[in-house]
Amino acid sequence: MSAKIETKCIHEGWKPKKGEPRQLPIYQSTTFKYDTSDEMGRLFDLEEDGYFYSRLANPTTDAVAKKICELEGGYAAILTSSGQAANFFAVFNICEAGDHILSSSSIYGGTYNLFGVTLKKMGIDCTFVDPTLPEEELAKYIKPNTKAVFGETITNPTVSILDIEKFAHLAHSHGVPLIVDNTFATPVNCRPFEWGADIVVHSTTKYMDGHSVTLGGCVVDSGNFDWTAYPDKFPGLTTPDESYHGITYTERFGKGAYITKITSQLMRDLGAVQTPQNAFYLNLGLESLHLRIQRHCENALAVAKFLKNHEKVLWVHYAGLEDDEYHELAQKYMPSGTCGVLSFAVKGGRQSSIDFMDKLKFISIVTHVADAKSCILHPASHTHRQMTDEQLREAGVEPDLIRLSVGIENIDDIIADIAQALE
Ligand SMILES: *Cc1c(COP(=O)(O)O)cnc(C)c1O
């Protein structure tokens, strides 16, 4: 029987043998030694497993990738230097110029820009769709050159919930994989593979690290999508890679094809690696992830209820609230809780929201979320400040929306800080 998630958070990835360090060691080395030239040659041919250069693989980062893979219930995983790099690799591994992807429009601003602007410059088109549309409507936006469908389990900053099964069905009935960004829910609260997602991506910068220490990302493959069933759609996986001695990834690596291709092509050429030192910090965060997530959710629900009943608050979005429009989806996909992030607005418009934030004492104004320390941001003044009120509304971000990331401090102190700032 496989271990429960709490135990996996602590024990997966690094399993020391006799006399080895109990804690994951930091292999602070760019390179690894071999005895003969032939041994090294076999590694380059991917004929043998082994480390040779830390841009491709390193024992510390590999151990942490393995832990996240086990938490998600995946087949293989790779760490990246940031969440942005993870999302880019996840898509670019199966798309090239002339291809198209379909993405939920309610996604993180950085990903929206990556898909809508930067991928476009590389010849990959993205159609953004309202994720609440019925499947038949969504299907109208799939094209013959569509190679992937994308969504976020819990969206940043609007905290809506993705109907993962609907999106998986849409993707699979058109022969493409569903890629899900599971950053806010984390595998402690939701495991998208159990609902049909094929690839999961993370910004490990958020709850997984959890202490605002280190940027990072991760791509996890379930191993469930059969690329060989659609060889014309995914030639990069199903035909020989001339840049790698004519290896055909699906033939040689089976369920490991997708992640091996990221390592041996994208990491080799683009080099967005996570350093062993950063992976070590990330691993410390992962060890307490299950405890922190539980407290984040308890605290956020209490804050959401407090705000809901406060006369100076206009509205609150938190899927943990029973009357929230996403409560039902949250109950289905993440019954033990959603996350610590919620959004709300203070009565009186944009300026009242700003005045409220300026009066807070320990809840700090930072461009960050999903951290042990409570923090707050006003997207219209910060992350989205170049947009007009009209553009903000189009992106689903109200000009008075405040994004509050509830930390793991004592709940009475958090509520007291919010209460005095509202007065
Ligand atoms: C922060 C975030 C990202 C980007 O991650 P970085 O580590 O900042 O590059 C992507 N997706 C979501 C949902 C995020 O919250």
Coordinates of C-alpha atoms and ligand atoms in Angstrom, one line a residue:
M1 CA 0.0 0.0 0.0
S2 CA 1.4 3.4 -0.9
A3 CA 1.9 5.9 1.9
K4 CA -0.5 8.8 2.6
I5 CA 0.3 12.3 1.4
E6 CA 1.6 13.6 4.7
T7 CA 4.2 10.8 4.8
K8 CA 5.1 11.3 1.2
C9 CA 5.8 15.0 1.9
I10 CA 8.5 14.0 4.3
H11 CA 9.9 10.7 2.9
E12 CA 9.7 10.7 -0.9
G13 CA 12.5 11.6 -3.1
W14 CA 15.6 11.1 -0.9
K15 CA 15.8 7.6 0.6
P16 CA 19.3 7.3 2.3
K17 CA 21.1 4.0 2.4
K18 CA 23.4 2.9 5.2
G19 CA 25.7 5.7 6.4
E20 CA 24.3 8.3 4.0
P21 CA 23.0 11.7 5.2
R22 CA 19.5 11.7 6.7
Q23 CA 18.7 15.0 5.1
L24 CA 18.9 15.5 1.3
P25 CA 22.4 16.6 0.5
I26 CA 23.2 19.5 -1.7
Y27 CA 25.2 18.2 -4.6
Q28 CA 26.8 21.5 -5.3
S29 CA 28.7 20.3 -8.4
T30 CA 28.2 21.2 -12.1
T31 CA 29.8 17.9 -13.2
F32 CA 30.3 14.2 -12.4
K33 CA 33.3 12.0 -12.8
Y34 CA 33.6 8.7 -14.8
D35 CA 36.4 6.2 -15.2
T36 CA 36.4 5.6 -19.0
S37 CA 35.6 7.7 -22.0
D38 CA 33.2 4.9 -23.1
E39 CA 31.2 5.1 -19.9
M40 CA 30.7 8.9 -20.4
G41 CA 29.7 8.2 -24.1
R42 CA 26.9 5.8 -23.1
L43 CA 25.4 8.5 -20.9
F44 CA 25.4 11.0 -23.8
D45 CA 23.6 8.4 -25.9
L46 CA 21.0 8.1 -23.1
E47 CA 21.9 4.4 -23.1
E48 CA 22.7 4.4 -19.4
D49 CA 21.3 6.4 -16.5
G50 CA 23.7 8.7 -14.7
Y51 CA 24.6 12.3 -14.0
F52 CA 27.1 14.1 -16.1
Y53 CA 26.2 17.8 -16.2
S54 CA 23.9 19.7 -13.8
R55 CA 22.1 21.6 -16.6
L56 CA 20.6 18.2 -17.6
A57 CA 20.3 16.6 -14.2
N58 CA 21.6 16.8 -10.7
P59 CA 20.9 14.3 -7.8
T60 CA 19.5 17.0 -5.4
T61 CA 17.1 18.5 -7.9
D62 CA 16.1 15.1 -9.1
A63 CA 15.2 13.9 -5.6
V64 CA 12.9 16.9 -5.1
A65 CA 11.3 16.4 -8.6
K66 CA 10.7 12.8 -7.6
K67 CA 9.0 13.9 -4.4
I68 CA 6.6 16.3 -6.2
C69 CA 6.0 13.5 -8.8
E70 CA 5.0 11.1 -6.0
L71 CA 2.8 13.8 -4.4
E72 CA 0.9 14.3 -7.6
G73 CA 0.8 10.5 -8.4
G74 CA 2.7 11.1 -11.7
Y75 CA 5.2 9.0 -13.7
A76 CA 8.1 11.5 -14.1
A77 CA 8.9 15.1 -13.3
I78 CA 11.5 17.8 -13.8
L79 CA 12.2 21.0 -11.8
T80 CA 12.7 24.3 -13.6
S81 CA 14.0 27.7 -12.5
S82 CA 10.6 29.2 -12.1
G83 CA 6.9 28.6 -12.6
Q84 CA 7.0 30.6 -15.8
A85 CA 9.7 28.3 -17.2
A86 CA 7.6 25.3 -16.2
N87 CA 4.6 26.5 -18.1
F88 CA 6.7 27.4 -21.1
F89 CA 8.4 24.0 -21.2
A90 CA 5.1 22.1 -20.7
V91 CA 3.6 23.7 -23.8
F92 CA 6.7 24.1 -26.0
N93 CA 7.6 20.5 -25.6
I94 CA 4.6 19.5 -27.8
C95 CA 4.0 22.7 -29.8
E96 CA 6.0 24.5 -32.5
A97 CA 5.4 27.3 -35.0
G98 CA 2.1 26.8 -36.8
D99 CA 0.5 25.1 -33.8
H100 CA -2.3 26.3 -31.5
I101 CA -3.4 25.9 -27.9
L102 CA -6.7 26.5 -26.1
S103 CA -6.4 28.1 -22.6
S104 CA -8.9 29.1 -19.9
S105 CA -8.9 32.9 -19.8
S106 CA -8.9 32.9 -16.0
I107 CA -5.2 32.3 -15.4
Y108 CA -2.2 33.9 -13.8
G109 CA -1.2 37.2 -15.5
G110 CA 2.3 36.0 -16.3
T111 CA 1.0 32.9 -18.0
Y112 CA -1.6 35.0 -19.9
N113 CA 1.2 37.1 -21.3
L114 CA 3.4 34.1 -22.1
F115 CA 0.6 32.5 -24.1
G116 CA -0.9 35.6 -25.7
V117 CA 2.3 37.5 -26.5
T118 CA 5.5 35.6 -26.3
L119 CA 4.3 32.2 -27.7
K120 CA 2.6 34.2 -30.5
K121 CA 6.0 35.7 -31.5
M122 CA 7.2 32.1 -31.8
G123 CA 4.4 31.2 -34.1
I124 CA 2.2 29.4 -31.6
D125 CA -1.4 30.8 -31.3
C126 CA -3.5 30.7 -28.2
T127 CA -7.3 31.1 -27.9
F128 CA -8.5 32.2 -24.5
V129 CA -11.9 30.9 -23.5
D130 CA -14.4 31.5 -20.7
P131 CA -13.9 28.3 -18.7
T132 CA -17.5 28.3 -17.5
L133 CA -18.9 27.7 -21.0
P134 CA -20.4 24.3 -21.6
E135 CA -18.1 21.7 -23.3
E136 CA -20.0 21.9 -26.7
E137 CA -19.3 25.6 -26.8
L138 CA -15.6 25.2 -25.8
A139 CA -15.2 22.5 -28.5
K140 CA -15.9 25.1 -31.2
Y141 CA -12.6 26.8 -30.4
I142 CA -10.5 23.6 -31.0
K143 CA -8.7 23.6 -34.4
P144 CA -7.0 20.9 -36.4
N145 CA -3.6 22.3 -35.3
T146 CA -4.6 22.5 -31.5
K147 CA -2.0 20.6 -29.5
A148 CA -3.0 21.2 -25.9
V149 CA -5.7 22.5 -23.5
F150 CA -4.7 24.5 -20.5
G151 CA -6.2 25.7 -17.2
E152 CA -5.5 26.4 -13.5
T153 CA -7.0 24.4 -10.7
I154 CA -7.6 27.6 -8.6
T155 CA -7.0 30.8 -10.6
N156 CA -4.7 33.5 -9.5
P157 CA -6.0 36.2 -8.5
T158 CA -9.7 35.6 -9.0
V159 CA -9.7 32.2 -7.1
S160 CA -12.2 30.5 -9.3
I161 CA -12.2 26.7 -9.6
L162 CA -11.5 24.8 -12.9
D163 CA -14.0 22.0 -13.9
I164 CA -11.1 19.6 -14.5
E165 CA -13.2 16.7 -15.8
K166 CA -14.9 18.9 -18.3
F167 CA -11.6 20.2 -19.6
A168 CA -10.1 16.7 -19.7
H169 CA -13.0 15.4 -21.7
L170 CA -12.8 18.3 -24.1
A171 CA -9.0 17.7 -24.6
H172 CA -9.2 13.9 -24.9
S173 CA -12.1 13.9 -27.3
H174 CA -9.9 16.0 -29.7
G175 CA -6.8 13.8 -29.2
V176 CA -4.7 16.4 -27.1
P177 CA -3.5 16.4 -23.5
L178 CA -4.9 18.6 -20.7
I179 CA -2.2 20.7 -18.9
V180 CA -3.2 21.9 -15.4
D181 CA -1.4 24.5 -13.3
N182 CA -1.9 23.2 -9.8
T183 CA 0.1 25.9 -7.9
F184 CA -2.7 27.2 -5.6
A185 CA -4.3 23.9 -4.6
T186 CA -1.1 21.9 -4.3
P187 CA -1.3 18.1 -4.4
V188 CA -2.3 18.1 -0.7
N189 CA -5.7 19.4 -1.7
C190 CA -6.1 18.3 -5.3
R191 CA -4.5 15.8 -7.6
P192 CA -5.5 16.7 -11.1
F193 CA -4.3 13.4 -12.6
E194 CA -7.1 11.7 -10.6
W195 CA -9.6 13.8 -12.6
G196 CA -8.1 13.2 -16.1
A197 CA -5.4 15.9 -16.4
D198 CA -2.3 14.6 -18.3
I199 CA 0.4 17.1 -17.3
V200 CA 0.6 19.1 -14.1
V201 CA 2.7 22.3 -13.7
H202 CA 3.7 24.2 -10.6
S203 CA 5.1 27.4 -9.5
T204 CA 7.0 25.9 -6.5
T205 CA 7.7 29.6 -5.5
K206 CA 4.2 29.6 -3.8
Y207 CA 3.0 27.1 -1.2
M208 CA 5.6 24.4 -1.9
D209 CA 8.4 26.7 -0.9
G210 CA 6.0 28.6 1.3
H211 CA 8.5 30.9 3.0
S212 CA 9.3 33.4 0.2
V213 CA 12.8 32.0 -0.1
T214 CA 13.2 30.6 -3.6
L215 CA 11.8 30.8 -7.1
G216 CA 11.1 27.5 -8.8
G217 CA 8.8 25.4 -11.0
C218 CA 8.0 21.8 -11.8
V219 CA 6.5 19.9 -14.7
V220 CA 4.9 16.5 -13.9
D221 CA 3.8 13.9 -16.4
S222 CA 1.1 11.4 -15.5
G223 CA 2.4 9.1 -18.2
N224 CA -1.2 8.5 -19.2
F225 CA -1.4 10.3 -22.5
D226 CA -0.8 8.0 -25.5
W227 CA 1.3 10.2 -27.9
T228 CA 1.6 7.3 -30.3
A229 CA -2.2 7.2 -30.8
Y230 CA -1.8 10.7 -32.6
P231 CA 1.6 10.4 -34.2
D232 CA 0.8 13.2 -36.7
K233 CA 0.0 15.7 -33.9
F234 CA 3.1 15.0 -31.8
P235 CA 6.0 14.3 -34.3
G236 CA 8.5 15.7 -31.8
L237 CA 7.8 12.7 -29.5
T238 CA 7.0 10.0 -32.1
T239 CA 9.6 10.5 -34.8
P240 CA 13.4 10.5 -34.6
D241 CA 15.1 13.5 -32.9
E242 CA 18.0 14.3 -35.3
S243 CA 19.5 16.5 -32.6
Y244 CA 19.8 13.4 -30.4
H245 CA 21.2 10.6 -32.5
G246 CA 17.9 9.8 -34.1
I247 CA 16.2 8.7 -30.8
T248 CA 12.4 8.4 -31.0
Y249 CA 11.3 9.4 -27.4
T250 CA 8.1 7.3 -27.3
E251 CA 9.9 4.2 -28.6
R252 CA 12.8 4.4 -26.3
F253 CA 11.2 5.8 -23.1
G254 CA 7.5 4.9 -23.3
K255 CA 5.7 6.7 -20.5
G256 CA 8.9 8.7 -19.8
A257 CA 9.0 10.2 -23.3
Y258 CA 7.6 13.6 -22.5
I259 CA 9.8 14.4 -19.5
T260 CA 12.9 12.9 -21.2
K261 CA 12.3 15.2 -24.2
I262 CA 12.1 18.2 -21.9
T263 CA 15.4 17.2 -20.3
S264 CA 17.4 16.3 -23.3
Q265 CA 16.0 19.1 -25.7
L266 CA 14.6 22.0 -23.8
M267 CA 16.9 22.0 -20.8
R268 CA 19.9 21.2 -23.0
D269 CA 19.1 24.2 -25.3
L270 CA 17.3 26.7 -23.0
G271 CA 18.9 25.9 -19.6
A272 CA 16.2 27.0 -17.2
V273 CA 17.4 24.7 -14.4
Q274 CA 16.7 24.9 -10.7
T275 CA 19.9 25.0 -8.7
P276 CA 20.7 22.3 -6.2
Q277 CA 20.7 24.9 -3.4
N278 CA 17.2 26.2 -4.3
A279 CA 15.9 22.6 -4.6
F280 CA 17.2 22.0 -1.1
Y281 CA 15.2 25.0 0.3
L282 CA 12.2 23.8 -1.7
N283 CA 12.5 20.4 -0.1
L284 CA 12.4 21.9 3.4
G285 CA 9.2 23.6 2.4
L286 CA 7.7 20.4 1.0
E287 CA 8.3 18.6 4.3
S288 CA 5.8 20.8 6.1
L289 CA 3.5 21.5 3.1
H290 CA 0.6 19.3 4.5
L291 CA 0.6 21.1 7.8
R292 CA 0.8 24.6 6.4
I293 CA -1.9 24.0 3.8
Q294 CA -4.3 22.8 6.4
R295 CA -3.7 25.9 8.5
H296 CA -3.8 28.3 5.5
C297 CA -7.3 26.9 4.6
E298 CA -8.7 27.1 8.2
N299 CA -7.4 30.7 8.5
A300 CA -8.6 31.8 5.1
L301 CA -12.1 30.4 5.7
A302 CA -12.3 32.2 9.0
V303 CA -11.2 35.5 7.4
A304 CA -13.6 35.0 4.5
K305 CA -16.5 34.6 7.0
F306 CA -15.4 37.6 8.9
L307 CA -15.2 39.8 5.8
K308 CA -18.5 38.5 4.5
N309 CA -20.3 39.8 7.6
H310 CA -18.5 43.1 7.8
E311 CA -20.5 46.2 6.8
K312 CA -17.6 47.9 5.1
V313 CA -16.9 44.9 2.7
L314 CA -18.6 44.9 -0.7
W315 CA -18.0 41.3 -1.7
V316 CA -15.8 38.3 -1.0
H317 CA -14.7 35.4 -3.2
Y318 CA -13.6 32.3 -1.5
A319 CA -14.7 28.9 -2.7
G320 CA -14.7 27.6 0.8
L321 CA -17.8 29.8 1.6
E322 CA -21.0 27.8 1.2
D323 CA -22.7 30.4 -1.0
D324 CA -19.7 31.0 -3.3
E325 CA -20.4 30.3 -6.9
Y326 CA -17.4 27.9 -7.0
H327 CA -18.3 26.1 -3.8
E328 CA -19.7 23.0 -5.5
L329 CA -16.7 22.6 -7.8
A330 CA -14.4 23.0 -4.8
Q331 CA -16.4 20.3 -2.9
K332 CA -15.9 17.9 -5.8
Y333 CA -12.2 18.5 -6.6
M334 CA -10.8 19.6 -3.3
P335 CA -13.0 18.5 -0.4
S336 CA -10.4 19.1 2.3
G337 CA -10.0 22.7 1.4
T338 CA -9.0 25.1 -1.5
C339 CA -6.1 27.4 -0.5
G340 CA -5.3 30.4 1.6
V341 CA -5.9 33.0 -1.0
L342 CA -9.1 35.0 -1.3
S343 CA -10.2 38.2 -3.0
F344 CA -12.6 40.9 -1.8
A345 CA -13.4 44.6 -2.2
V346 CA -14.0 47.4 0.4
K347 CA -17.0 49.6 -0.2
G348 CA -16.3 52.9 -1.7
G349 CA -14.3 51.9 -4.8
R350 CA -10.7 51.6 -5.7
Q351 CA -9.4 54.3 -3.3
S352 CA -11.1 52.7 -0.3
S353 CA -9.4 49.4 -1.1
I354 CA -6.0 51.2 -1.2
D355 CA -6.7 53.1 2.0
F356 CA -7.5 49.9 3.8
M357 CA -4.3 48.2 2.7
D358 CA -2.2 51.2 3.8
K359 CA -3.6 50.8 7.4
L360 CA -2.6 47.2 7.8
K361 CA 0.1 46.5 10.4
F362 CA 1.7 43.1 9.9
I363 CA -0.1 41.9 6.8
S364 CA 2.4 43.2 4.3
I365 CA 2.0 44.6 0.8
V366 CA 4.1 42.4 -1.4
T367 CA 4.1 41.0 -4.9
H368 CA 3.7 37.5 -3.6
V369 CA 1.1 35.0 -2.5
A370 CA 0.8 31.6 -0.9
D371 CA 3.3 32.3 1.9
A372 CA 3.5 31.5 5.6
K373 CA 3.3 35.3 6.1
S374 CA 0.0 37.0 5.4
C375 CA 0.3 39.3 2.5
I376 CA -1.8 41.5 0.3
L377 CA -1.9 43.1 -3.1
H378 CA -4.1 45.4 -5.1
P379 CA -3.8 44.1 -8.7
A380 CA -5.1 47.3 -10.3
S381 CA -2.3 49.4 -8.6
H382 CA 0.4 46.7 -8.8
T383 CA 0.5 43.6 -11.1
H384 CA -2.1 45.0 -13.5
R385 CA -1.3 48.7 -13.2
Q386 CA -0.8 49.3 -17.0
M387 CA -4.5 48.3 -17.6
T388 CA -7.5 50.6 -17.8
D389 CA -10.5 49.8 -15.6
E390 CA -12.2 48.5 -18.7
Q391 CA -9.3 46.2 -19.6
L392 CA -9.2 45.0 -16.0
R393 CA -12.9 44.0 -16.0
E394 CA -12.3 42.1 -19.3
A395 CA -9.6 40.1 -17.6
G396 CA -12.0 39.4 -14.8
V397 CA -10.2 41.6 -12.3
E398 CA -12.4 44.3 -10.7
P399 CA -10.5 47.6 -10.2
D400 CA -11.3 47.4 -6.4
L401 CA -10.3 43.7 -6.1
I402 CA -7.9 43.1 -3.2
R403 CA -6.0 39.8 -3.3
L404 CA -5.3 38.6 0.3
S405 CA -3.1 35.6 0.9
V406 CA -3.9 34.4 4.4
G407 CA -0.8 33.1 6.3
I408 CA -0.4 30.7 9.2
E409 CA -0.2 33.3 12.0
N410 CA -2.7 33.1 14.8
I411 CA -6.2 33.7 13.4
D412 CA -7.2 36.2 16.1
D413 CA -4.2 38.4 15.2
I414 CA -5.0 38.2 11.5
I415 CA -8.6 39.2 12.0
A416 CA -7.6 42.0 14.5
D417 CA -5.2 43.5 11.9
I418 CA -7.9 43.4 9.2
A419 CA -10.6 44.8 11.6
Q420 CA -8.5 47.8 12.7
A421 CA -7.7 48.7 9.1
L422 CA -11.4 48.5 8.1
E423 CA -12.2 50.9 11.0
Ligands
LIG1 C1 3.3 32.6 -9.6 C2 2.6 31.8 -10.6 C3 3.2 31.4 -11.8 C4 4.6 31.9 -12.2 O1 5.5 31.3 -11.3 P1 6.9 32.0 -11.0 O2 7.5 31.0 -10.1 O3 6.7 33.3 -10.4 O4 7.6 32.1 -12.3 C5 2.5 30.5 -12.6 N1 1.2 30.1 -12.3 C6 0.6 30.5 -11.1 C7 -0.8 30.0 -10.9 C8 1.2 31.3 -10.2 O5 0.6 31.7 -9.1

